[in-house]
Amino acid sequence: MEFFLQPLTLVTFFPLLGVLLLFFLPSDKKNLLRWTAMGFTLGTLGISLWVLELFNAPNPHLQLVAKYDWITVAGWNIQYHMGVDGLSILLLLLTTFLTPISIFSTWTAVEERVKEFMIFFLMLEIGMVGVFLAQDLFLFYVFWEFTLIPMYFLIGIWGGPRRIYAAIKFFLYTMAGSGLMLLALLGPGIEGKTFSLPDLISSGGIPTNTQFWLFLAFTAAFAIKVPMWPLHSWLPDAHVEAPTAGSVILAGVLLKMGTYGFLRFNIPLFPQAAVDLAPWMALFATIGILYGAALAFAQSDVKKLVAYSSVSHLGFVILGLFALNPEGISGAILQMFNHGISTGALFLLVGMIYEQTHTREIKVYGGLWKITPVFGTVMLIVALSSMGLPGLNGFIGEFTILLGAFGSTAINNPWYAGLSALGIIMAAIYILTMFQNMFLGPEGSIVEELKKRGHVLRDLNRREIIIMIPMLIFIFWVGLYPKPFFDLIGPTVDNLVAALQTTTLALP
Amino acid sequence: MVPQDYYIALSAILFTIGALGVLIRRNALIIFMSIEMMLNAANLAFVTFANTYQHLNGRIIAFFVIAVAAAEVAVGLALIVAIFKSKHSIDVDQMSSLKG
Amino acid sequence: MPPINFNDIEVLLPLIILVIWACLLLLVDLFIPKKHKWLTALLAAFGLALTLGFTLSQLGSESNGFCATGKPSICMVVLDGFSVLVNALLLLTGLLGVALAYGYLKRMGIERGEYYTLMLFSISGMMLMAQASDLIIVFLALELLSLPLYVLSAFARSNSDSQEAGLKYFLLGAFSSGFILYGIALVYGATGSTSLSQIFEIASVGTSSLLLTIGAALILVGLGFKVAAVPFHMWTPDVYQGAPTPVTAFMTAGAKIAGFAALLRVFGSAFPNLSEDITPILWALSAATMIVGNLLAIAQTNIKRMLAYSSIAHTGYILMAFVPYGNPEVAPVSIAAGLFYLFAYTITNFGAWGVVIALEQKESKGLQISDYAGLRRKYPVLAGAMTVFMFSLIGFPPTLGMVGKFYLFRAVLSGGYTGLAIIGVVTSLVSAFYYLRVVVNMYMFAGEPKTDNEFWLRFTIAGAALVTVVFSLVPQGLFAWASRAVLKLF
Amino acid sequence: MLFSEATTTSFFSLAPWLVFAPVIGLLINIIIGGRFSEKLIGAVASVASGATFIVSLLLAYSVWVGHGQGESIFLAEWIHVGSLSLDWTFRVDSLSTTMMLVVSGVGTLIHIYAIGYMHEDVRFKNDPSRFRRFFVFLNLFIAAMMILVSGDSYLMLFVGWEGVGLCSFLLIGFWFEMDTLARPSWANSNAAKKAFIVNRIGDLGFLIAGFLMFWYLGSLQFDEVFAAAPELADTQPGIIIAITLFLLVGVAGKSAQIPLFVWLPDAMAGPTPVSALIHAATMVTAGVYLIARSAPLYNLVEGAQSVVVIVGAATALFAATIAVGQYDIKKVLAYSTISQLGFMVAAVGMGAYVAGIFHLVTHAFFKALLFLSAGSVILGLERGHHLLAHAHNGGAADHDDEEEVRRTEPAEVFDPGDMRNMGGIRKTMPVTFWLYMIGSLALVGIIPFAGFWSKDEILLDASLKYPAVYWLLSTAAFFTAFYMGRQIWMVFFGTARHEAAANAQESPKIMTVPLMVLAGLSILGGLLNLPFKGFHNLGHWLEFTLGEVELLGLDPTVAGLSTLLALAAIFISWLLYGRVTLKQADRDPLKKPLGFVFTGMENKWFVDEAYKAMIVDRYTDVCRFLADVIDSRFWHDWFHEKLIVGTYNWFSNTGLNYYADQKIIDAFANGLGRTTKYLSASVRRIQNGFVRSYALSVFLGVVLILGYLILK
């Protein structure tokens, strides 16, 4: 019993109760199914808030640790080891926050096979929360891979016309990376006789050469997940075909698993390699930022646009992480959260209009702000947050990241930050172009077409507004008063950077 | 006395002939006979080595092998007969409906 | 003639019981009317369970049996942790095989009592293989397990595919026994003995002779054939497709376990000194098997064939663990990993074949992957279980397959064969292609599959799925077991 | 710290209300404004803006009684991460209060004016519901501008900096579904987007300057930066130069200097109060404020200063020449604004901060006046035009009847802003005419109007420090007088060239009264800083913040020369435009003598076209290329689909003659080349079902293994 009452165990496996309950509910009572799933995700959110309450921010170490022997025979030393610290607390909250929002957004969007949808969604939440809390390499891997399965079904069953293609591509791509990670995480596990991350870090001393290869292997998994340029090819397909809720979770949480992996594993576990390779990571991040932004501009499909913008935004996160200084890393963590909120909100909004018009072609829209003023205003705020307008959340993250990267001794080249800052202009270009083409200008052809079909474009309804309000609150909150967020992150990051400085040669 | 190397060489040749027979012939019975030839080549080797080491082991093994070969014959012939009954042919090349 | 040694009997006790039971069953079956063949099945299962009980009671004991007079190290059979676990696994395979077969035989109209007897005999051959400590016993056990399998493959007499499968298997099997026998002869020639312990002693003294190495290589070929390693695998898809499905299920697991047991036993205890020569060959075989098995599986539309190639691929994975067999530090991990993976594979595999059997209709209908379309809607539990099996075969959590692969890779990496491990990972990725195809069909396409409600089949499938998931979450016990499977060395 | 001076008369703690007041105003209008009447909405917004003005006054008073002692008022922690620590802190000193007063003062007047203006505008454009939105945006602008001028750190300034950029975007694109002539079009939204993006380019410079400051000077807070700068200037002056020049990029964006000025003329798409408030009086002067604020940095590096001067002076002249060739009443003013901003930038570049700020203040007065008067003219023409339309339709001219207006579609495309449609408005709109005259005279710099004093001070400074620049600026001043003269003659004198002009109607009081206030300020603004000893009020006031500044007297030569130039220019313009009234279809009289030069002026020297050809189109091309060719065709289709998926297909084909599972592979199917088909056929042959070939495989395996063992 003690095992199950650990706060972190509870927050991870609470949705499992929902899954079990859903199995026994009749599949034709759709609203019952929806509210059950909603209830359990809200419950998880509640538990995660309890975790936040228990979390002692100034303590830079793992907290609320749940540690039990799992497999400890035959030379194995695998533990059920969960813990939360400044690196993961925000992402935990982001996950538990976005999941109910996504489920709420499916009320009218998912009408078929509701029961399965909800089951998969709850399973997905288990995996995602587990990824952010696991402190044992093996446990992490299990959760990491597990998230793939429900997402695969979510895309493959409830997705768009090319859903199966997208689902398989998503699955194989991610699996390709994680396979190498599997080998790599066995490396320290065999050498160090343990899979516990804190133990491995504190024992340290992986030879520089080994660090290098293991770093690359982990990078393969994380870089695909992020996705870093040039491994991004699966993302637009997956995003375009995924149902709205899937896109939200995919962009909001799943991609963060990659950047989080870098932060949790690559940097502390292979500090020397991280320092040595930081310029390369920065290079790829910078290319990703510019490339993603350029591509986003050229898209005619709004979901693709947002997908490519994710490539660009997550480039910022990578850049910040490998600045390897407190500014960059804190900024990157906050930016993960921000991106989850902003891009999640973008996908939600795109989904809301798609539900009415069934097209994602930007061309056919136009002048929506006049027809649907509330929708337009919310979209504007979210879009501005995505392009990093000061006063909104995106800016805080991007600014601190660029600031950190600019003076980073690890990257040691202000050009990366300088060029990446171009990404901010390019973000303005594609976001504003998108906003203009959909919401400004004369009425688009879709309005006429809908009229012919007897539809009138409606503004956001109450449910949709309720979905968006918490997103907007976070957008403003982080933008205007990010202190509580930085307070959660700061101590752990300072500790991490200090540890880096003691374990590596290159950092002064 | 014939040197034992000759016996071993003979056994190797017999084995090879047997193996090639399996590869070349199309009649299931002849293939089967070739396999028997391979087994007997091994028997010859056993007996020769037994002679070299002055053991009984190798000779006893030869008897085991003969017994096993007999069992194989029983099963093999039954299979071949069954197939002949339905297909009226024991050409192994005609049995290629399973492939790919 | 030496007096009967009860110790010898004890070493082989489960095997002896099983053989006697099989012989009795053969007789009893004559008196069981055609309508009540379930009784035969039940008796066979009971025999297997009984033997399993005896086998498990042997856990922890270690001894030799049928030793040369005055030379207690030169023995015919051996009892050790490894053999007990392999035997237990084989008996489990048998039980699952019976469970899968019962309804199927009835449905297909080929219900005859000999089926179970033949299975019991084959299992006794397999068990003997795990316990053999003399090459000639290995050969005899090989024949004992193979001959009933030839017959079983052709068991559906009216089905020409089944006949073809039987004959192909028989011809090629006999062909490969020729190699193994000749290999034994050469080893005998090189060392003057067929006893594993003596071969080990002699081989470790002198420099390794070419004769010995070639002999060992030929034995490897023969065993490689049994476990379906590339390039000795070509019979596998044809036979697995043609044979009645429960036989196939039984073969994929049983013959593989026995083959690997012999491989480990022979090479681990007799030829560790040849590892310098043999390891590269094993490496190549393993890599080729993984690659060819997975790539050709992609092309299949028939689920039996696909699973056959998948079985080849899994041979490659398991072989991977044995590549560092000559490294005394890694060898125990290798054995444990291999054994664990065999267990994981057996459970998953039986589950998957169970679903295949459930959907198979007369005249080889319902065997296309596209016949699985819409399974989710009509039979959600079946589809769910199949999904679990497919993910387990890919090696995805939370399934046994994933834990097994984890264990395997650990062994390989411990031995320092990173390249092989990478091939393993990449080919698993390739394998996801075709396993997912089944899942896609079940969940994302519409169709009207049909299946009969057969309790034991359903029970087996559900049980396998449950075990696959649950034991992946609490594998501690299984790991402990696997690690007890130590080869008794001399 | 908050009340370290602890004077009873200190109102410093009110500083946050600079922002809160307009935010409360806009929140009220957003949340419950839907139920308000237009008057009430306007009143709420104006009161909010007025409250800001009062707070500004109180703050200025506090600074004054504190003998110029400024205060930093801490509100809340903001970004504290690593060694970066920034707070929401308001800086109240003489410089920032000057800006606050200008912004909130002019802003409030424009709020009031806009109540009248927008009332009509939304009706002419057929969307009265947008009235509320306008005032929300205006209040938002005031809030952002207040953050800009009161920020205590570069980053907080940047928040306001981008915030006003956003408001500019929103307000330029206020009528986003049409062009300036209310035809359905993308023009207005394009202008809005252009403004934002060009500004962002400047902001990039700002950001990079910030990064440099942080890493080399250790902070972004003004005082800390300034304190650390001298030391750095000794060791690495290059860094300071870089910082100041990157800041200049930001300034060029926001204050529409070369080469980033292109957005401002387009920004005239916004409603006229917006043009007046944002794009003339306040926002665009933020760049000037930034340089003045960064004076301690600029003072350290003379090289950077001269760059600023050159940019400013060049802009002043360049824009002035373009203004000569424009026909749109607002476009002329827009280029005039750019030109005047050039004056200011040049001034602050020279270190003549007082002159720059002085001109900023006076310019705010008279340019706001000019724009608003121009707005009045435009509305007057609109009214006249609608009157005509009604007359033609035989209906009564009742403008307050919304239904009536809505049904009335303009019979022809009529551009009420085109000066070629005007003429003789002097008579129909006398109040506006006089207001416009005052504004023009102030702009042209006729003594004693405000513009004279401030411009003269800049010219004087230039003549002392940068003689060449002095001549550039004087030439610009000459052009200024010429284009203003041209405008006045074309708009107000002569006879009407269009019936609408003949029927133009004067604007209501709510619009003209604020204009009168501005006119008063335009006349008397010079009093702020007369070039006589004891009258350097602004100079002394700013000294509190900027440190010792040089206070110049009046140089009769410079003043006389500039006045002469102005009068000469006006005279020439009368010769060309005033003597004879032009006909509507007439070519511009300058066209003939100047030829292609005038064509250049007319077409803004083709800068927009050049940017489009060199940058905009190229950017689009590159993006398209990356998206279509590199990412889609090469990376996605070729590499992934052909190479990876194609290989998969190929293996599918090895076993079978057709795609393995059509339904699934459909998605992957991309056709196989002949080579792959051939290959697949040959591989298929191996697993052919023949026992003997299987045996051969075994045999070959044996041979291989034995071969390896023997030959090893």
PDB file of C-alpha atoms in Angstrom, chain A residues 21-105:
ATOM      1  CA  LEU A  21     -12.832   1.485 -15.153  1.00  0.00           C
ATOM      2  CA  LEU A  22     -13.325   2.446 -18.781  1.00  0.00           C
ATOM      3  CA  PHE A  23     -12.890  -1.161 -19.824  1.00  0.00           C
ATOM      4  CA  PHE A  24     -16.078  -2.007 -17.994  1.00  0.00           C
ATOM      5  CA  LEU A  25     -18.186   0.891 -19.123  1.00  0.00           C
ATOM      6  CA  PRO A  26     -20.578   0.431 -22.015  1.00  0.00           C
ATOM      7  CA  SER A  27     -19.081   1.802 -25.174  1.00  0.00           C
ATOM      8  CA  ASP A  28     -22.238   3.464 -26.407  1.00  0.00           C
ATOM      9  CA  LYS A  29     -22.593   5.869 -23.499  1.00  0.00           C
ATOM     10  CA  LYS A  30     -20.253   8.396 -24.960  1.00  0.00           C
ATOM     11  CA  ASN A  31     -20.743  11.171 -22.484  1.00  0.00           C
ATOM     12  CA  LEU A  32     -20.242   8.864 -19.561  1.00  0.00           C
ATOM     13  CA  LEU A  33     -16.981   7.709 -21.098  1.00  0.00           C
ATOM     14  CA  ARG A  34     -15.869  11.245 -21.736  1.00  0.00           C
ATOM     15  CA  TRP A  35     -16.663  12.447 -18.280  1.00  0.00           C
ATOM     16  CA  THR A  36     -14.981   9.437 -16.734  1.00  0.00           C
ATOM     17  CA  ALA A  37     -11.795  10.093 -18.646  1.00  0.00           C
ATOM     18  CA  MET A  38     -12.075  13.767 -17.866  1.00  0.00           C
ATOM     19  CA  GLY A  39     -12.560  13.018 -14.211  1.00  0.00           C
ATOM     20  CA  PHE A  40      -9.497  10.862 -14.021  1.00  0.00           C
ATOM     21  CA  THR A  41      -7.294  13.321 -15.826  1.00  0.00           C
ATOM     22  CA  LEU A  42      -8.559  16.096 -13.603  1.00  0.00           C
ATOM     23  CA  GLY A  43      -7.810  13.860 -10.666  1.00  0.00           C
ATOM     24  CA  THR A  44      -4.299  13.422 -11.975  1.00  0.00           C
ATOM     25  CA  LEU A  45      -4.030  17.157 -12.319  1.00  0.00           C
ATOM     26  CA  GLY A  46      -5.128  17.462  -8.721  1.00  0.00           C
ATOM     27  CA  ILE A  47      -2.532  14.976  -7.586  1.00  0.00           C
ATOM     28  CA  SER A  48       0.136  16.782  -9.547  1.00  0.00           C
ATOM     29  CA  LEU A  49      -0.846  19.982  -7.792  1.00  0.00           C
ATOM     30  CA  TRP A  50      -0.469  18.109  -4.540  1.00  0.00           C
ATOM     31  CA  VAL A  51       2.991  17.112  -5.723  1.00  0.00           C
ATOM     32  CA  LEU A  52       3.687  20.758  -6.406  1.00  0.00           C
ATOM     33  CA  GLU A  53       2.522  21.571  -2.901  1.00  0.00           C
ATOM     34  CA  LEU A  54       4.898  18.990  -1.464  1.00  0.00           C
ATOM     35  CA  PHE A  55       7.703  20.093  -3.726  1.00  0.00           C
ATOM     36  CA  ASN A  56      10.323  22.144  -1.973  1.00  0.00           C
ATOM     37  CA  ALA A  57      11.603  24.481  -4.638  1.00  0.00           C
ATOM     38  CA  PRO A  58      14.879  25.637  -3.054  1.00  0.00           C
ATOM     39  CA  ASN A  59      16.033  22.054  -2.713  1.00  0.00           C
ATOM     40  CA  PRO A  60      18.037  21.291  -5.847  1.00  0.00           C
ATOM     41  CA  HIS A  61      17.932  17.528  -5.428  1.00  0.00           C
ATOM     42  CA  LEU A  62      15.419  14.867  -6.271  1.00  0.00           C
ATOM     43  CA  GLN A  63      12.402  15.006  -4.070  1.00  0.00           C
ATOM     44  CA  LEU A  64       9.459  12.839  -3.147  1.00  0.00           C
ATOM     45  CA  VAL A  65      11.617   9.947  -4.153  1.00  0.00           C
ATOM     46  CA  ALA A  66       9.937   6.595  -4.442  1.00  0.00           C
ATOM     47  CA  LYS A  67      12.579   3.927  -4.640  1.00  0.00           C
ATOM     48  CA  TYR A  68      11.936   0.227  -4.595  1.00  0.00           C
ATOM     49  CA  ASP A  69      13.952  -2.682  -5.809  1.00  0.00           C
ATOM     50  CA  TRP A  70      12.533  -3.951  -9.016  1.00  0.00           C
ATOM     51  CA  ILE A  71      14.923  -6.393 -10.621  1.00  0.00           C
ATOM     52  CA  THR A  72      17.892  -7.036  -8.442  1.00  0.00           C
ATOM     53  CA  VAL A  73      19.020 -10.506  -9.320  1.00  0.00           C
ATOM     54  CA  ALA A  74      21.634 -11.980 -11.553  1.00  0.00           C
ATOM     55  CA  GLY A  75      23.780  -8.907 -11.723  1.00  0.00           C
ATOM     56  CA  TRP A  76      20.833  -6.695 -12.438  1.00  0.00           C
ATOM     57  CA  ASN A  77      20.256  -3.645 -10.376  1.00  0.00           C
ATOM     58  CA  ILE A  78      17.097  -2.076 -11.654  1.00  0.00           C
ATOM     59  CA  GLN A  79      14.934  -0.056  -9.416  1.00  0.00           C
ATOM     60  CA  TYR A  80      11.557   1.465  -9.477  1.00  0.00           C
ATOM     61  CA  HIS A  81      12.928   4.880  -8.847  1.00  0.00           C
ATOM     62  CA  MET A  82      10.802   7.949  -9.265  1.00  0.00           C
ATOM     63  CA  GLY A  83      11.678  11.454  -8.267  1.00  0.00           C
ATOM     64  CA  VAL A  84      10.948  14.992  -9.175  1.00  0.00           C
ATOM     65  CA  ASP A  85      13.161  18.032  -9.237  1.00  0.00           C
ATOM     66  CA  GLY A  86      13.343  21.379 -10.895  1.00  0.00           C
ATOM     67  CA  LEU A  87      14.031  19.853 -14.263  1.00  0.00           C
ATOM     68  CA  SER A  88      10.845  17.852 -14.327  1.00  0.00           C
ATOM     69  CA  ILE A  89       8.284  19.535 -12.129  1.00  0.00           C
ATOM     70  CA  LEU A  90       7.140  21.969 -14.787  1.00  0.00           C
ATOM     71  CA  LEU A  91       6.868  19.281 -17.387  1.00  0.00           C
ATOM     72  CA  LEU A  92       4.904  17.111 -15.004  1.00  0.00           C
ATOM     73  CA  LEU A  93       2.461  19.926 -14.481  1.00  0.00           C
ATOM     74  CA  LEU A  94       2.345  20.653 -18.183  1.00  0.00           C
ATOM     75  CA  THR A  95       1.434  17.059 -18.896  1.00  0.00           C
ATOM     76  CA  THR A  96      -1.259  16.771 -16.304  1.00  0.00           C
ATOM     77  CA  PHE A  97      -2.590  20.144 -17.365  1.00  0.00           C
ATOM     78  CA  LEU A  98      -2.701  19.544 -21.092  1.00  0.00           C
ATOM     79  CA  THR A  99      -4.249  16.104 -20.881  1.00  0.00           C
ATOM     80  CA  PRO A 100      -7.640  17.141 -19.492  1.00  0.00           C
ATOM     81  CA  ILE A 101      -7.647  20.103 -21.838  1.00  0.00           C
ATOM     82  CA  SER A 102      -7.060  17.832 -24.781  1.00  0.00           C
ATOM     83  CA  ILE A 103      -9.733  15.447 -23.660  1.00  0.00           C
ATOM     84  CA  PHE A 104     -12.142  18.313 -23.219  1.00  0.00           C
ATOM     85  CA  SER A 105     -11.376  19.386 -26.746  1.00  0.00           C
TER      86      SER A 105
END
